[in-house]
Amino acid sequence: MNHSSEKTATSDSVVEGATSDRQRQPMRGKRVVIIGGGLAGLSAAEAIKSAFPDRFDVTLLEAKQVVGGRAGSFNDPATGEAVDYCQHVAMGCCTNLISLLERCGLDDQLNRYRKLVFLHPDHPPSPFAPARWLPAPLHLVNAFGSMRFLTLAQRREVRRAMLRLFQTTNEKLRDQTAAEWLVENGQSPATIRDFWDVILISALGERPTVVSMSAARKVFVDGFAGAVGASDVLVPKQPLAELFGRKLRAAIERLGVRVLTGKTVKELIREPEIAVRTQSGDPIPADHVIMAVPWFAISNLLPAELVPDAAKLADLPVSPISGLHLWFDRQFTDQDHAVMVGTVSQWMFRQPWEEASEVPDRKSEHYYQIVISASHDTRQMDRKSLLETVVGEIHQAYPKARDAKLLRYRVVTDPKSVFSVRPEVERIRPPAQTKAAWFHLAGDWTATGWPATMEGAVISGRNAASSLCSQEGLGEIASEDGLPRGILANWLIR
């Protein structure tokens, strides 16, 4: 999309407004500039304009040519189709993300799966399907019992630890790593490897040896045990560049938000008036600024005196996620996704919109993606060895794949895919409000109560919007608390 005319019109109006700010402000509302067009920035813009459509003039600046941030896509050179860098999924417990899409008319853009399948090379497939008719957390009893790759002794270990986890508050777990807590609570190395690691590495993008146990509790309590439907898997029906980059952007622009892409912010101006300067334009005056960029991009923009531990935040430990994009000459499974256990591969995804493709030659090739979270070790492997390992694991899991020819592949690794939710990180994650009434923070790395997820990013945007509105005396903008718990879950879970 060409924004050259939009840029000119916006620049002219900003300069004119700056010359007569006091007279014009009551007519158009307070000026808000959001730096960063990821889910955090988009969520903040939507929350402000939905709650107070006429009180704020909102401009969102994104350095890239498309919004969506780390939830993005690349164009496949062979077909021109958009392919996600790494498959993103949500869960039924991600109520703020789901509600954002609903308000924007995009609630039909996610496939909801109520069953997972776990594949282990030495055991039959294990369907994981929580009961819809039992109250939480009893709805998980048969589902966990169906994990055939766990021995009876391992299942007993898991049940005991889960019950203890229900009775332990987050506050008591913040200073412990997941691995420390699991060992203290009777989990054998085999059970940690075969069960806890499988869930936690996929959900948190990091190894249990370093992640906070409070973050791990979030996964198991809110993501599985707290409510029926919490563990449902939601997969976008189309590439993220389409869902977030085009459709979500369009919905937010309809609310009156100016979204300007290709706008790299150079600096914040604080005197004589607050403004945001881009590399290619005049300063944009602002009454409020929301900084919604990733933690690793804040060092040049964040006024250190306004945020405690600013230097530490810019240098948070990170964890990589790798996606292996594979195109075969035939379909070898009708499963849309599966969790792979005991292998280098962790998730397999089949492109869910493949059958609907309008590309003429699309049927001659079939796309699959293997996701490897916390891919510290696999990054050290050369691509040929990694490819051979993964394809061998696919052949083991799907015998029909042995007759399929790999046409081409691509390995994409984001070395800073997620921040590492370690105990020391949890202690310094900042709130949305800073020491300046005009400056607010958003991003999944802020204090959302969630790990590095799309849900956390959306919550952070709402938190920043709430901080801004509170400073203007308009009250707070609340985030959703998640799926409601039933009587039994409230009794069992602290």
mmCIF file with all atom_site columns, N, CA and C in Angstrom, residues 35-58:
data_model
loop_
_atom_site.group_PDB
_atom_site.id
_atom_site.type_symbol
_atom_site.label_atom_id
_atom_site.label_alt_id
_atom_site.label_comp_id
_atom_site.label_asym_id
_atom_site.label_entity_id
_atom_site.label_seq_id
_atom_site.pdbx_PDB_ins_code
_atom_site.Cartn_x
_atom_site.Cartn_y
_atom_site.Cartn_z
_atom_site.occupancy
_atom_site.B_iso_or_equiv
_atom_site.pdbx_formal_charge
_atom_site.auth_seq_id
_atom_site.auth_comp_id
_atom_site.auth_asym_id
_atom_site.auth_atom_id
_atom_site.pdbx_PDB_model_num
ATOM 1  N N  . ILE A 1 35 ? 4.240   4.451  19.224 1.00 0.00 ? 35 ILE A N  1
ATOM 2  C CA . ILE A 1 35 ? 5.444   4.029  18.505 1.00 0.00 ? 35 ILE A CA 1
ATOM 3  C C  . ILE A 1 35 ? 5.472   2.507  18.495 1.00 0.00 ? 35 ILE A C  1
ATOM 4  N N  . GLY A 1 36 ? 5.247   1.928  17.336 1.00 0.00 ? 36 GLY A N  1
ATOM 5  C CA . GLY A 1 36 ? 5.269   0.470  17.214 1.00 0.00 ? 36 GLY A CA 1
ATOM 6  C C  . GLY A 1 36 ? 3.923   -0.070 16.790 1.00 0.00 ? 36 GLY A C  1
ATOM 7  N N  . GLY A 1 37 ? 3.913   -0.820 15.695 1.00 0.00 ? 37 GLY A N  1
ATOM 8  C CA . GLY A 1 37 ? 2.675   -1.345 15.140 1.00 0.00 ? 37 GLY A CA 1
ATOM 9  C C  . GLY A 1 37 ? 2.511   -2.834 15.298 1.00 0.00 ? 37 GLY A C  1
ATOM 10 N N  . GLY A 1 38 ? 3.108   -3.409 16.349 1.00 0.00 ? 38 GLY A N  1
ATOM 11 C CA . GLY A 1 38 ? 2.831   -4.805 16.677 1.00 0.00 ? 38 GLY A CA 1
ATOM 12 C C  . GLY A 1 38 ? 1.481   -4.927 17.355 1.00 0.00 ? 38 GLY A C  1
ATOM 13 N N  . LEU A 1 39 ? 1.185   -6.095 17.870 1.00 0.00 ? 39 LEU A N  1
ATOM 14 C CA . LEU A 1 39 ? -0.115  -6.294 18.525 1.00 0.00 ? 39 LEU A CA 1
ATOM 15 C C  . LEU A 1 39 ? -0.293  -5.377 19.728 1.00 0.00 ? 39 LEU A C  1
ATOM 16 N N  . ALA A 1 40 ? 0.785   -5.053 20.423 1.00 0.00 ? 40 ALA A N  1
ATOM 17 C CA . ALA A 1 40 ? 0.682   -4.157 21.575 1.00 0.00 ? 40 ALA A CA 1
ATOM 18 C C  . ALA A 1 40 ? 0.224   -2.766 21.140 1.00 0.00 ? 40 ALA A C  1
ATOM 19 N N  . GLY A 1 41 ? 0.872   -2.210 20.118 1.00 0.00 ? 41 GLY A N  1
ATOM 20 C CA . GLY A 1 41 ? 0.494   -0.887 19.637 1.00 0.00 ? 41 GLY A CA 1
ATOM 21 C C  . GLY A 1 41 ? -0.885  -0.872 19.029 1.00 0.00 ? 41 GLY A C  1
ATOM 22 N N  . LEU A 1 42 ? -1.227  -1.891 18.248 1.00 0.00 ? 42 LEU A N  1
ATOM 23 C CA . LEU A 1 42 ? -2.562  -1.976 17.649 1.00 0.00 ? 42 LEU A CA 1
ATOM 24 C C  . LEU A 1 42 ? -3.628  -2.093 18.721 1.00 0.00 ? 42 LEU A C  1
ATOM 25 N N  . SER A 1 43 ? -3.352  -2.874 19.748 1.00 0.00 ? 43 SER A N  1
ATOM 26 C CA . SER A 1 43 ? -4.307  -3.042 20.842 1.00 0.00 ? 43 SER A CA 1
ATOM 27 C C  . SER A 1 43 ? -4.518  -1.728 21.594 1.00 0.00 ? 43 SER A C  1
ATOM 28 N N  . ALA A 1 44 ? -3.435  -0.988 21.837 1.00 0.00 ? 44 ALA A N  1
ATOM 29 C CA . ALA A 1 44 ? -3.550  0.301  22.529 1.00 0.00 ? 44 ALA A CA 1
ATOM 30 C C  . ALA A 1 44 ? -4.398  1.270  21.715 1.00 0.00 ? 44 ALA A C  1
ATOM 31 N N  . ALA A 1 45 ? -4.145  1.333  20.410 1.00 0.00 ? 45 ALA A N  1
ATOM 32 C CA . ALA A 1 45 ? -4.903  2.241  19.551 1.00 0.00 ? 45 ALA A CA 1
ATOM 33 C C  . ALA A 1 45 ? -6.381  1.881  19.545 1.00 0.00 ? 45 ALA A C  1
ATOM 34 N N  . GLU A 1 46 ? -6.674  0.586  19.430 1.00 0.00 ? 46 GLU A N  1
ATOM 35 C CA . GLU A 1 46 ? -8.078  0.152  19.407 1.00 0.00 ? 46 GLU A CA 1
ATOM 36 C C  . GLU A 1 46 ? -8.770  0.453  20.720 1.00 0.00 ? 46 GLU A C  1
ATOM 37 N N  . ALA A 1 47 ? -8.073  0.215  21.827 1.00 0.00 ? 47 ALA A N  1
ATOM 38 C CA . ALA A 1 47 ? -8.690  0.440  23.139 1.00 0.00 ? 47 ALA A CA 1
ATOM 39 C C  . ALA A 1 47 ? -9.023  1.915  23.350 1.00 0.00 ? 47 ALA A C  1
ATOM 40 N N  . ILE A 1 48 ? -8.116  2.793  22.961 1.00 0.00 ? 48 ILE A N  1
ATOM 41 C CA . ILE A 1 48 ? -8.342  4.233  23.152 1.00 0.00 ? 48 ILE A CA 1
ATOM 42 C C  . ILE A 1 48 ? -9.502  4.721  22.299 1.00 0.00 ? 48 ILE A C  1
ATOM 43 N N  . LYS A 1 49 ? -9.486  4.381  21.028 1.00 0.00 ? 49 LYS A N  1
ATOM 44 C CA . LYS A 1 49 ? -10.510 4.898  20.124 1.00 0.00 ? 49 LYS A CA 1
ATOM 45 C C  . LYS A 1 49 ? -11.863 4.236  20.335 1.00 0.00 ? 49 LYS A C  1
ATOM 46 N N  . SER A 1 50 ? -11.877 2.990  20.796 1.00 0.00 ? 50 SER A N  1
ATOM 47 C CA . SER A 1 50 ? -13.155 2.337  21.088 1.00 0.00 ? 50 SER A CA 1
ATOM 48 C C  . SER A 1 50 ? -13.804 2.928  22.330 1.00 0.00 ? 50 SER A C  1
ATOM 49 N N  . ALA A 1 51 ? -12.970 3.231  23.339 1.00 0.00 ? 51 ALA A N  1
ATOM 50 C CA . ALA A 1 51 ? -13.515 3.763  24.587 1.00 0.00 ? 51 ALA A CA 1
ATOM 51 C C  . ALA A 1 51 ? -13.881 5.240  24.466 1.00 0.00 ? 51 ALA A C  1
ATOM 52 N N  . PHE A 1 52 ? -13.047 6.012  23.767 1.00 0.00 ? 52 PHE A N  1
ATOM 53 C CA . PHE A 1 52 ? -13.254 7.465  23.675 1.00 0.00 ? 52 PHE A CA 1
ATOM 54 C C  . PHE A 1 52 ? -13.000 7.914  22.239 1.00 0.00 ? 52 PHE A C  1
ATOM 55 N N  . PRO A 1 53 ? -13.937 7.671  21.349 1.00 0.00 ? 53 PRO A N  1
ATOM 56 C CA . PRO A 1 53 ? -13.702 7.924  19.923 1.00 0.00 ? 53 PRO A CA 1
ATOM 57 C C  . PRO A 1 53 ? -13.414 9.373  19.569 1.00 0.00 ? 53 PRO A C  1
ATOM 58 N N  . ASP A 1 54 ? -13.913 10.334 20.358 1.00 0.00 ? 54 ASP A N  1
ATOM 59 C CA . ASP A 1 54 ? -13.775 11.739 19.985 1.00 0.00 ? 54 ASP A CA 1
ATOM 60 C C  . ASP A 1 54 ? -12.807 12.521 20.861 1.00 0.00 ? 54 ASP A C  1
ATOM 61 N N  . ARG A 1 55 ? -12.240 11.870 21.858 1.00 0.00 ? 55 ARG A N  1
ATOM 62 C CA . ARG A 1 55 ? -11.394 12.605 22.801 1.00 0.00 ? 55 ARG A CA 1
ATOM 63 C C  . ARG A 1 55 ? -9.921  12.593 22.421 1.00 0.00 ? 55 ARG A C  1
ATOM 64 N N  . PHE A 1 56 ? -9.536  11.663 21.549 1.00 0.00 ? 56 PHE A N  1
ATOM 65 C CA . PHE A 1 56 ? -8.121  11.516 21.245 1.00 0.00 ? 56 PHE A CA 1
ATOM 66 C C  . PHE A 1 56 ? -7.894  11.437 19.744 1.00 0.00 ? 56 PHE A C  1
ATOM 67 N N  . ASP A 1 57 ? -6.818  12.069 19.321 1.00 0.00 ? 57 ASP A N  1
ATOM 68 C CA . ASP A 1 57 ? -6.347  12.014 17.946 1.00 0.00 ? 57 ASP A CA 1
ATOM 69 C C  . ASP A 1 57 ? -5.141  11.079 17.947 1.00 0.00 ? 57 ASP A C  1
ATOM 70 N N  . VAL A 1 58 ? -5.299  9.864  17.425 1.00 0.00 ? 58 VAL A N  1
ATOM 71 C CA . VAL A 1 58 ? -4.307  8.807  17.588 1.00 0.00 ? 58 VAL A CA 1
ATOM 72 C C  . VAL A 1 58 ? -3.558  8.566  16.280 1.00 0.00 ? 58 VAL A C  1
#
